[in-house]
């Protein structure tokens, strides 16, 4: 491995795809017959939404090393992104023919088979991808597979179904990261269907009364009371997750800005009663949020004042309060909202390279920054109670965090109108209702018990 390859791979693992691609291109120029350098360059291309370039590098890698199973798996994943199930299954079957123990190929083929209508075969492959030993899946990915396995077991619908572009497995699953021996992913509670225990806010407060490190995991439902649209509402008007995918942004960047304008609507958005209540939660270890609105930080300032130290807020999916150039990564120092409702053409353009500007958020097809994911996992490991507020828990990797918490024996309390997909395979406690109604009641009761 030449020096640019080494540096490029390190940057790729650290989440710096733009810089990684430059070094990996140099590595390929220096060693054009290095299949692994081409494979890693393909990963960088895919993370940037450059699917044509990614496919070309993968095919070149396989010309050089026909038995490179990860390259076959990546081509299968690209086919899944394009909705080409038969092509995906062909590439993934080839990967397993050359490397039968390749767990990621088993997992991805299981996903493809499920959408193709082969439920029994899909369940078998998903289960076999969880086998321990050499080549075992990393812990977070293993939890994701367990969630998908529970979904497959409980989904009795027959026949094929459309594969949403963003249902394809994430590219981070192909970085050849192995689970450390000391971090064997625990066994799931169950593959079969379970039921959440329903509780009132007061009953949930009694359950949390002994907790001294409460972690909150929040989604769009907590911001409904602030006038922001939920993902479900947006997808009634847009092409679901594909509208905010990195692939769509490469083709038509103006669509993302139109979705942002729809999401923000008109007027200012202030923290609602749920944000403010959470800011007063006793023994709050931190907040891991899928939201990009910055309202948790604003709520803390409103409740405690500007100088007061705040528990960590991990914004898994980034923030609309910052923007950057997709091509050169320059940051203009403006919020996404400052470009909406103005005469600025969409997309706004970078003053340095004229590339399209975008909010500093994670689009579908991209990955959560590794440092943010590490922070979130550390908080999950340290918490002794997990509050899940206003989220359907159907977007990875956030959807795996409650599974890790439960595997550590931590109680999981959901605040949502109806139980999320977690309840299919985890023991959870559901407090039904809107976040801005039930969370203040729960927190008030909890404060009285301290």
Short mmCIF file of C-alpha atoms in Angstrom, two decimals:
data_model
loop_
_atom_site.label_atom_id
_atom_site.label_comp_id
_atom_site.label_asym_id
_atom_site.label_seq_id
_atom_site.Cartn_x
_atom_site.Cartn_y
_atom_site.Cartn_z
CA UNK A 1 0.00 0.00 0.00
CA UNK A 2 1.61 3.25 -1.11
CA UNK A 3 1.59 6.37 1.08
CA UNK A 4 -1.33 8.16 -0.66
CA UNK A 5 -3.39 4.95 -0.34
CA UNK A 6 -2.60 4.73 3.39
CA UNK A 7 -3.50 8.38 3.97
CA UNK A 8 -6.60 8.20 1.79
CA UNK A 9 -7.93 5.12 3.58
CA UNK A 10 -7.33 6.74 6.97
CA UNK A 11 -9.26 9.83 5.85
CA UNK A 12 -12.04 7.65 4.44
CA UNK A 13 -12.43 5.83 7.75
CA UNK A 14 -12.43 9.17 9.58
CA UNK A 15 -15.29 10.48 7.44
CA UNK A 16 -13.33 12.95 5.27
CA UNK A 17 -14.46 11.72 1.87
CA UNK A 18 -13.46 14.82 -0.10
CA UNK A 19 -9.84 14.72 1.04
CA UNK A 20 -9.77 10.91 0.89
CA UNK A 21 -10.80 10.92 -2.77
CA UNK A 22 -7.86 13.18 -3.69
CA UNK A 23 -5.31 10.89 -2.03
CA UNK A 24 -6.92 7.74 -3.41
CA UNK A 25 -6.88 9.13 -6.96
CA UNK A 26 -3.17 9.76 -6.48
CA UNK A 27 -2.75 6.22 -5.15
CA UNK A 28 -4.43 4.78 -8.27
CA UNK A 29 -2.22 6.93 -10.53
CA UNK A 30 0.88 5.65 -8.75
CA UNK A 31 -0.30 2.01 -8.69
CA UNK A 32 -2.92 1.50 -11.42
CA UNK A 33 -2.86 -2.27 -10.89
CA UNK A 34 -3.72 -2.03 -7.18
CA UNK A 35 -7.26 -3.43 -6.93
CA UNK A 36 -7.65 -2.37 -3.29
CA UNK A 37 -6.78 1.25 -4.06
CA UNK A 38 -9.45 1.28 -6.77
CA UNK A 39 -11.94 -0.33 -4.39
CA UNK A 40 -11.38 2.30 -1.73
CA UNK A 41 -11.57 5.08 -4.31
CA UNK A 42 -14.94 3.62 -5.33
CA UNK A 43 -16.15 3.94 -1.74
CA UNK A 44 -15.13 7.59 -1.67
CA UNK A 45 -16.99 8.18 -4.94
CA UNK A 46 -20.14 6.53 -3.63
CA UNK A 47 -20.12 8.51 -0.40
CA UNK A 48 -20.10 11.64 -2.55
CA UNK A 49 -23.00 10.36 -4.65
CA UNK A 50 -20.80 9.71 -7.70
CA UNK A 51 -22.31 6.36 -8.64
CA UNK A 52 -21.01 6.15 -12.22
CA UNK A 53 -17.43 6.76 -11.09
CA UNK A 54 -17.84 4.29 -8.22
CA UNK A 55 -19.08 1.56 -10.54
CA UNK A 56 -16.21 2.13 -13.00
CA UNK A 57 -13.58 1.79 -10.27
CA UNK A 58 -15.20 -1.35 -8.87
CA UNK A 59 -15.29 -3.03 -12.27
CA UNK A 60 -11.64 -2.08 -12.78
CA UNK A 61 -10.79 -3.57 -9.36
CA UNK A 62 -12.48 -6.84 -10.30
CA UNK A 63 -10.56 -6.97 -13.59
CA UNK A 64 -7.41 -6.91 -11.51
CA UNK A 65 -8.64 -9.19 -8.68
CA UNK A 66 -11.70 -11.24 -9.76
CA UNK A 67 -12.13 -12.79 -6.29
CA UNK A 68 -12.38 -9.45 -4.44
CA UNK A 69 -15.65 -10.17 -2.62
CA UNK A 70 -16.08 -6.67 -1.11
CA UNK A 71 -16.03 -5.18 -4.62
CA UNK A 72 -18.76 -7.60 -5.71
CA UNK A 73 -20.74 -6.70 -2.61
CA UNK A 74 -20.36 -3.00 -3.35
CA UNK A 75 -21.58 -3.50 -6.93
CA UNK A 76 -24.53 -5.39 -5.48
CA UNK A 77 -25.19 -2.49 -3.13
CA UNK A 78 -25.07 0.00 -6.03
CA UNK A 79 -27.60 -2.15 -7.85
CA UNK A 80 -29.84 -2.06 -4.77
CA UNK A 81 -29.59 1.74 -4.78
CA UNK A 82 -30.77 1.69 -8.41
CA UNK A 83 -33.61 -0.71 -7.53
CA UNK A 84 -32.14 -3.47 -9.73
CA UNK A 85 -32.82 -6.48 -7.52
CA UNK A 86 -31.81 -9.18 -10.01
CA UNK A 87 -28.49 -7.51 -10.75
CA UNK A 88 -27.91 -6.99 -7.04
CA UNK A 89 -28.57 -10.65 -6.26
CA UNK A 90 -26.22 -11.69 -9.07
CA UNK A 91 -23.32 -9.62 -7.73
CA UNK A 92 -23.94 -10.64 -4.12
CA UNK A 93 -24.16 -14.32 -5.08
CA UNK A 94 -20.82 -13.94 -6.85
CA UNK A 95 -19.33 -12.41 -3.71
CA UNK A 96 -20.49 -15.40 -1.66
CA UNK A 97 -19.25 -17.85 -4.29
CA UNK A 98 -15.74 -16.44 -3.89
CA UNK A 99 -15.98 -15.84 -0.13
CA UNK A 100 -18.80 -17.91 1.49
CA UNK A 101 -18.08 -16.44 4.92
CA UNK A 102 -18.49 -12.82 3.83
CA UNK A 103 -21.12 -11.73 6.37
CA UNK A 104 -21.89 -8.39 4.71
CA UNK A 105 -22.73 -10.12 1.42
CA UNK A 106 -25.03 -12.52 3.29
CA UNK A 107 -26.76 -9.57 4.92
CA UNK A 108 -27.16 -7.58 1.72
CA UNK A 109 -28.37 -10.60 -0.24
CA UNK A 110 -30.90 -11.19 2.55
CA UNK A 111 -32.18 -7.62 2.09
CA UNK A 112 -32.45 -8.13 -1.69
CA UNK A 113 -34.25 -11.45 -1.31
CA UNK A 114 -36.75 -9.98 1.12
CA UNK A 115 -37.73 -7.24 -1.32
CA UNK A 116 -37.81 -9.78 -4.14
CA UNK A 117 -40.44 -11.72 -2.18
CA UNK A 118 -38.28 -14.65 -1.02
CA UNK A 119 -38.99 -14.26 2.69
CA UNK A 120 -37.81 -17.66 3.95
CA UNK A 121 -34.47 -17.45 2.13
CA UNK A 122 -34.04 -13.85 3.30
CA UNK A 123 -34.57 -14.80 6.95
CA UNK A 124 -32.07 -17.64 6.64
CA UNK A 125 -29.38 -15.36 5.18
CA UNK A 126 -29.98 -12.59 7.69
CA UNK A 127 -29.62 -15.10 10.52
CA UNK A 128 -26.45 -16.59 9.05
CA UNK A 129 -24.91 -13.12 8.67
CA UNK A 130 -25.02 -12.86 12.48
CA UNK A 131 -22.78 -15.89 13.02
CA UNK A 132 -19.95 -15.14 15.48
CA UNK A 133 -16.29 -15.86 14.96
CA UNK A 134 -13.81 -14.65 12.37
CA UNK A 135 -15.37 -12.06 10.08
CA UNK A 136 -18.22 -11.28 12.48
CA UNK A 137 -20.16 -8.10 11.81
CA UNK A 138 -19.27 -4.98 13.82
CA UNK A 139 -21.62 -4.54 16.81
CA UNK A 140 -23.70 -1.63 15.48
CA UNK A 141 -24.22 -3.33 12.14
CA UNK A 142 -25.14 -6.56 13.90
CA UNK A 143 -27.87 -4.71 15.79
CA UNK A 144 -29.16 -3.28 12.52
CA UNK A 145 -29.37 -6.75 11.02
CA UNK A 146 -31.26 -7.97 14.07
CA UNK A 147 -33.80 -5.21 13.60
CA UNK A 148 -34.23 -6.10 9.94
CA UNK A 149 -34.46 -9.76 10.84
CA UNK A 150 -37.27 -8.99 13.30
CA UNK A 151 -39.04 -6.99 10.57
CA UNK A 152 -38.71 -9.90 8.12
CA UNK A 153 -39.96 -12.46 10.64
CA UNK A 154 -43.01 -10.36 11.54
CA UNK A 155 -43.83 -9.31 7.97
CA UNK A 156 -46.13 -12.01 6.61
CA UNK A 157 -47.04 -10.18 3.39
CA UNK A 158 -46.42 -12.27 0.30
CA UNK A 159 -44.74 -11.28 -2.94
CA UNK A 160 -42.19 -8.74 -4.08
CA UNK A 161 -42.32 -5.09 -3.14
CA UNK A 162 -40.60 -1.92 -4.42
CA UNK A 163 -37.17 -1.28 -2.97
CA UNK A 164 -36.83 2.33 -1.89
CA UNK A 165 -33.52 3.82 -2.99
CA UNK A 166 -32.57 4.56 0.58
CA UNK A 167 -33.40 1.08 1.87
CA UNK A 168 -30.11 -0.12 0.40
CA UNK A 169 -27.46 -1.01 2.99
CA UNK A 170 -25.08 1.77 3.98
CA UNK A 171 -21.62 2.13 2.45
CA UNK A 172 -19.97 2.06 5.87
CA UNK A 173 -20.79 -1.62 6.00
CA UNK A 174 -18.19 -2.18 3.28
CA UNK A 175 -15.16 -0.57 4.90
CA UNK A 176 -13.92 -3.97 6.07
CA UNK A 177 -14.26 -3.02 9.71
CA UNK A 178 -14.40 -6.04 11.98
CA UNK A 179 -15.81 -6.29 15.47
CA UNK A 180 -13.11 -6.19 18.17
CA UNK A 181 -12.97 -9.51 20.04
CA UNK A 182 -14.06 -7.79 23.25
CA UNK A 183 -17.15 -6.29 21.63
CA UNK A 184 -19.12 -9.33 20.56
CA UNK A 185 -22.61 -8.06 19.79
CA UNK A 186 -25.09 -9.56 22.28
CA UNK A 187 -27.86 -11.84 21.17
CA UNK A 188 -31.22 -10.26 20.36
CA UNK A 189 -34.05 -10.46 22.85
CA UNK A 190 -36.27 -12.08 20.26
CA UNK A 191 -36.89 -12.48 16.54
CA UNK A 192 -40.61 -12.72 17.20
CA UNK A 193 -43.17 -10.00 17.74
CA UNK A 194 -43.38 -8.35 21.15
CA UNK A 195 -45.69 -5.77 22.65
CA UNK A 196 -44.73 -2.54 24.39
CA UNK A 197 -45.98 -2.03 27.89
CA UNK A 198 -48.14 1.11 27.93
CA UNK A 199 -47.60 3.57 30.78
CA UNK A 200 -48.80 6.99 31.84
CA UNK A 201 -46.25 9.81 32.21
CA UNK A 202 -46.41 9.36 36.00
CA UNK A 203 -45.79 5.60 35.74
CA UNK A 204 -42.86 6.22 33.41
CA UNK A 205 -41.45 8.74 35.89
CA UNK A 206 -41.56 6.09 38.62
CA UNK A 207 -39.65 3.74 36.30
CA UNK A 208 -36.96 6.40 35.77
CA UNK A 209 -36.85 7.61 39.38
CA UNK A 210 -33.67 5.70 40.20
CA UNK A 211 -31.80 6.64 37.04
CA UNK A 212 -28.79 8.93 37.40
CA UNK A 213 -27.66 9.07 33.76
CA UNK A 214 -30.67 9.62 31.51
CA UNK A 215 -30.03 9.81 27.77
CA UNK A 216 -32.59 11.22 25.33
CA UNK A 217 -32.81 10.07 21.71
CA UNK A 218 -35.04 12.42 19.73
CA UNK A 219 -36.61 12.64 16.28
CA UNK A 220 -38.83 14.96 14.28
CA UNK A 221 -41.85 14.31 16.51
CA UNK A 222 -40.39 16.45 19.27
CA UNK A 223 -40.32 19.49 16.97
CA UNK A 224 -43.88 19.22 15.66
CA UNK A 225 -45.04 21.69 18.31
CA UNK A 226 -42.52 24.19 16.94
CA UNK A 227 -44.21 24.21 13.55
CA UNK A 228 -41.70 22.04 11.72
CA UNK A 229 -42.90 19.31 9.37
CA UNK A 230 -42.23 15.67 10.21
CA UNK A 231 -40.54 13.33 7.79
CA UNK A 232 -43.85 11.53 7.29
CA UNK A 233 -45.57 14.79 6.37
CA UNK A 234 -42.83 15.79 3.95
CA UNK A 235 -42.95 12.46 2.18
CA UNK A 236 -46.62 12.95 1.40
CA UNK A 237 -45.47 15.78 -0.86
CA UNK A 238 -42.05 14.57 -2.02
CA UNK A 239 -40.44 11.43 -3.40
CA UNK A 240 -39.82 10.07 0.06
CA UNK A 241 -36.20 9.69 1.14
CA UNK A 242 -34.88 9.80 -2.42
CA UNK A 243 -35.68 13.53 -2.54
CA UNK A 244 -33.02 14.14 0.11
CA UNK A 245 -30.47 11.56 -1.04
CA UNK A 246 -26.94 12.42 -2.11
CA UNK A 247 -27.71 10.68 -5.43
CA UNK A 248 -30.60 13.05 -6.14
CA UNK A 249 -28.50 16.01 -5.06
CA UNK A 250 -25.90 15.12 -7.68
CA UNK A 251 -28.60 15.05 -10.37
CA UNK A 252 -30.81 17.97 -9.28
CA UNK A 253 -29.45 19.91 -6.28
CA UNK A 254 -32.34 22.38 -6.40
CA UNK A 255 -34.73 19.65 -5.15
CA UNK A 256 -33.02 19.48 -1.75
CA UNK A 257 -33.42 23.24 -1.33
CA UNK A 258 -37.11 23.01 -2.23
CA UNK A 259 -37.59 20.32 0.42
CA UNK A 260 -35.77 22.51 2.97
CA UNK A 261 -38.04 25.44 2.16
CA UNK A 262 -41.06 23.16 2.61
CA UNK A 263 -39.67 21.82 5.90
CA UNK A 264 -39.00 25.25 7.36
CA UNK A 265 -42.22 26.86 6.17
CA UNK A 266 -42.66 30.48 7.19
CA UNK A 267 -41.80 32.36 10.34
CA UNK A 268 -39.46 31.65 13.22
CA UNK A 269 -39.34 28.30 14.99
CA UNK A 270 -38.93 28.33 18.75
CA UNK A 271 -38.44 25.49 21.23
CA UNK A 272 -41.78 24.05 22.30
CA UNK A 273 -42.86 22.61 25.65
CA UNK A 274 -41.14 19.28 24.92
CA UNK A 275 -37.74 20.89 24.22
CA UNK A 276 -38.05 23.07 27.31
CA UNK A 277 -39.07 20.15 29.52
CA UNK A 278 -36.14 18.04 28.33
CA UNK A 279 -33.80 20.93 29.13
CA UNK A 280 -35.00 20.64 32.75
CA UNK A 281 -34.67 16.85 32.95
CA UNK A 282 -32.79 15.89 36.14
CA UNK A 283 -29.59 13.85 35.67
CA UNK A 284 -29.65 14.37 31.90
CA UNK A 285 -26.52 12.71 30.56
CA UNK A 286 -26.97 14.08 27.04
CA UNK A 287 -29.14 14.20 23.93
CA UNK A 288 -28.64 12.28 20.71
CA UNK A 289 -30.86 13.80 18.07
CA UNK A 290 -31.77 13.00 14.48
CA UNK A 291 -33.06 16.55 14.12
CA UNK A 292 -31.23 19.31 12.30
CA UNK A 293 -33.05 22.33 13.75
CA UNK A 294 -30.82 23.32 16.69
CA UNK A 295 -33.84 23.64 19.01
CA UNK A 296 -32.37 21.55 21.86
CA UNK A 297 -29.51 24.03 22.25
CA UNK A 298 -31.90 26.98 22.02
CA UNK A 299 -34.13 25.42 24.69
CA UNK A 300 -31.16 25.05 27.05
CA UNK A 301 -30.24 28.72 26.61
CA UNK A 302 -33.83 29.76 27.21
CA UNK A 303 -34.16 27.67 30.39
CA UNK A 304 -30.71 28.03 31.91
CA UNK A 305 -29.22 31.13 30.30
CA UNK A 306 -26.36 31.51 27.85
CA UNK A 307 -23.37 30.79 30.17
CA UNK A 308 -24.79 27.64 31.77
CA UNK A 309 -22.95 24.47 30.74
CA UNK A 310 -25.07 22.11 28.67
CA UNK A 311 -25.03 18.32 28.51
CA UNK A 312 -23.68 17.16 25.14
CA UNK A 313 -26.02 17.26 22.15
CA UNK A 314 -24.94 14.87 19.40
CA UNK A 315 -26.52 15.93 16.10
CA UNK A 316 -26.27 12.63 14.24
CA UNK A 317 -27.66 14.05 11.00
CA UNK A 318 -25.91 17.41 11.11
CA UNK A 319 -27.51 20.84 11.22
CA UNK A 320 -29.32 23.37 9.06
CA UNK A 321 -27.47 26.12 10.94
CA UNK A 322 -24.39 25.57 8.76
CA UNK A 323 -23.84 25.18 5.02
CA UNK A 324 -20.96 23.97 2.88
CA UNK A 325 -19.99 23.44 -0.74
CA UNK A 326 -20.59 19.90 -1.93
CA UNK A 327 -17.62 20.09 -4.33
CA UNK A 328 -14.84 21.84 -2.38
CA UNK A 329 -16.22 21.76 1.20
CA UNK A 330 -15.88 25.54 1.66
CA UNK A 331 -18.12 26.87 4.44
CA UNK A 332 -19.68 30.29 3.74
CA UNK A 333 -20.74 30.87 7.37
CA UNK A 334 -24.47 31.08 6.62
CA UNK A 335 -27.44 28.99 7.74
CA UNK A 336 -29.58 27.09 5.29
CA UNK A 337 -32.54 29.22 6.34
CA UNK A 338 -30.74 32.38 5.24
CA UNK A 339 -30.88 31.17 1.64
CA UNK A 340 -34.57 30.25 1.79
CA UNK A 341 -37.17 32.89 0.98
CA UNK A 342 -34.65 35.11 -0.81
CA UNK A 343 -34.07 35.80 -4.49
CA UNK A 344 -30.94 33.61 -4.40
CA UNK A 345 -31.17 30.97 -7.16
CA UNK A 346 -31.50 27.37 -6.03
CA UNK A 347 -29.10 25.86 -5.37
CA UNK A 348 -26.99 28.74 -4.05
CA UNK A 349 -23.47 28.60 -5.43
CA UNK A 350 -20.04 28.53 -3.82
CA UNK A 351 -18.11 31.78 -4.27
CA UNK A 352 -14.87 29.84 -4.46
CA UNK A 353 -15.60 27.11 -7.05
CA UNK A 354 -19.22 27.71 -8.15
CA UNK A 355 -20.19 24.28 -6.85
CA UNK A 356 -23.64 23.75 -5.29
CA UNK A 357 -24.00 24.75 -1.66
CA UNK A 358 -25.89 22.43 0.68
CA UNK A 359 -26.83 22.37 4.33
CA UNK A 360 -24.33 20.58 6.54
CA UNK A 361 -26.64 17.59 7.01
CA UNK A 362 -26.33 13.87 6.34
CA UNK A 363 -28.22 12.98 3.17
CA UNK A 364 -29.51 9.48 2.51
CA UNK A 365 -26.68 7.48 0.94
CA UNK A 366 -24.10 9.30 3.07
CA UNK A 367 -22.96 8.27 6.51
CA UNK A 368 -23.05 9.76 9.95
CA UNK A 369 -19.69 11.29 10.78
CA UNK A 370 -17.63 8.67 12.65
CA UNK A 371 -16.84 11.06 15.52
CA UNK A 372 -20.54 11.78 16.05
CA UNK A 373 -21.36 8.09 16.02
CA UNK A 374 -18.58 7.41 18.52
CA UNK A 375 -19.95 10.13 20.82
CA UNK A 376 -23.45 8.67 20.57
CA UNK A 377 -22.25 5.14 21.33
CA UNK A 378 -20.28 6.37 24.33
CA UNK A 379 -23.38 8.08 25.74
CA UNK A 380 -25.43 4.90 25.19
CA UNK A 381 -22.82 2.86 27.04
CA UNK A 382 -22.84 5.29 29.97
CA UNK A 383 -26.60 5.79 30.35
CA UNK A 384 -28.82 3.91 32.79
CA UNK A 385 -32.11 4.94 31.13
CA UNK A 386 -33.01 5.86 27.55
CA UNK A 387 -35.87 8.19 26.58
CA UNK A 388 -36.84 7.82 22.90
CA UNK A 389 -38.94 10.82 21.90
CA UNK A 390 -40.82 11.37 18.65
CA UNK A 391 -39.08 9.00 16.30
CA UNK A 392 -40.18 6.00 14.24
CA UNK A 393 -36.74 4.40 14.69
CA UNK A 394 -36.57 3.36 11.04
CA UNK A 395 -33.38 5.19 9.99
CA UNK A 396 -29.95 3.72 10.64
CA UNK A 397 -27.71 4.05 12.55
CA UNK A 398 -29.88 5.84 15.14
CA UNK A 399 -32.29 2.90 15.09
CA UNK A 400 -29.60 0.64 16.55
CA UNK A 401 -28.87 2.72 19.65
CA UNK A 402 -31.90 1.50 21.69
CA UNK A 403 -30.96 -2.09 20.86
CA UNK A 404 -27.49 -1.54 22.27
CA UNK A 405 -28.99 0.07 25.37
CA UNK A 406 -31.38 -2.84 25.94
CA UNK A 407 -28.55 -5.33 25.44
CA UNK A 408 -26.84 -3.52 28.34
CA UNK A 409 -29.95 -3.92 30.49
CA UNK A 410 -31.03 -0.28 30.18
CA UNK A 411 -34.80 0.47 30.22
CA UNK A 412 -36.10 2.11 27.04
CA UNK A 413 -39.10 4.45 27.35
CA UNK A 414 -40.74 5.64 24.13
CA UNK A 415 -42.82 8.81 23.93
CA UNK A 416 -44.80 8.61 20.73
CA UNK A 417 -48.41 8.43 19.56
CA UNK A 418 -47.96 4.72 18.75
CA UNK A 419 -45.14 2.27 19.34
CA UNK A 420 -42.23 2.37 16.89
CA UNK A 421 -40.71 -0.63 15.13
CA UNK A 422 -38.56 -1.18 18.24
CA UNK A 423 -41.48 -2.86 19.97
CA UNK A 424 -41.39 -5.74 17.47
CA UNK A 425 -38.23 -7.15 19.00
CA UNK A 426 -37.44 -5.19 22.17
CA UNK A 427 -39.11 -4.81 25.54
CA UNK A 428 -40.01 -1.12 25.68
CA UNK A 429 -42.36 1.07 27.68
CA UNK A 430 -44.65 3.28 25.59
CA UNK A 431 -46.03 6.59 26.85
CA UNK A 432 -48.56 7.37 24.11
CA UNK A 433 -49.20 10.95 23.04
CA UNK A 434 -47.68 14.05 21.48
CA UNK A 435 -44.23 14.92 22.80
CA UNK A 436 -45.14 18.47 23.81
CA UNK A 437 -48.00 17.11 25.93
CA UNK A 438 -46.59 14.01 27.63
CA UNK A 439 -42.90 14.87 28.04
CA UNK A 440 -43.50 17.94 30.25
CA UNK A 441 -45.79 15.87 32.47
CA UNK A 442 -43.20 13.10 32.76
CA UNK A 443 -40.34 15.48 33.55
CA UNK A 444 -42.39 17.42 36.12
CA UNK A 445 -43.24 14.15 37.90
CA UNK A 446 -39.62 13.04 37.76
CA UNK A 447 -38.41 16.33 39.26
CA UNK A 448 -40.86 15.97 42.15
CA UNK A 449 -39.37 12.56 42.95
CA UNK A 450 -35.80 13.91 43.29
#
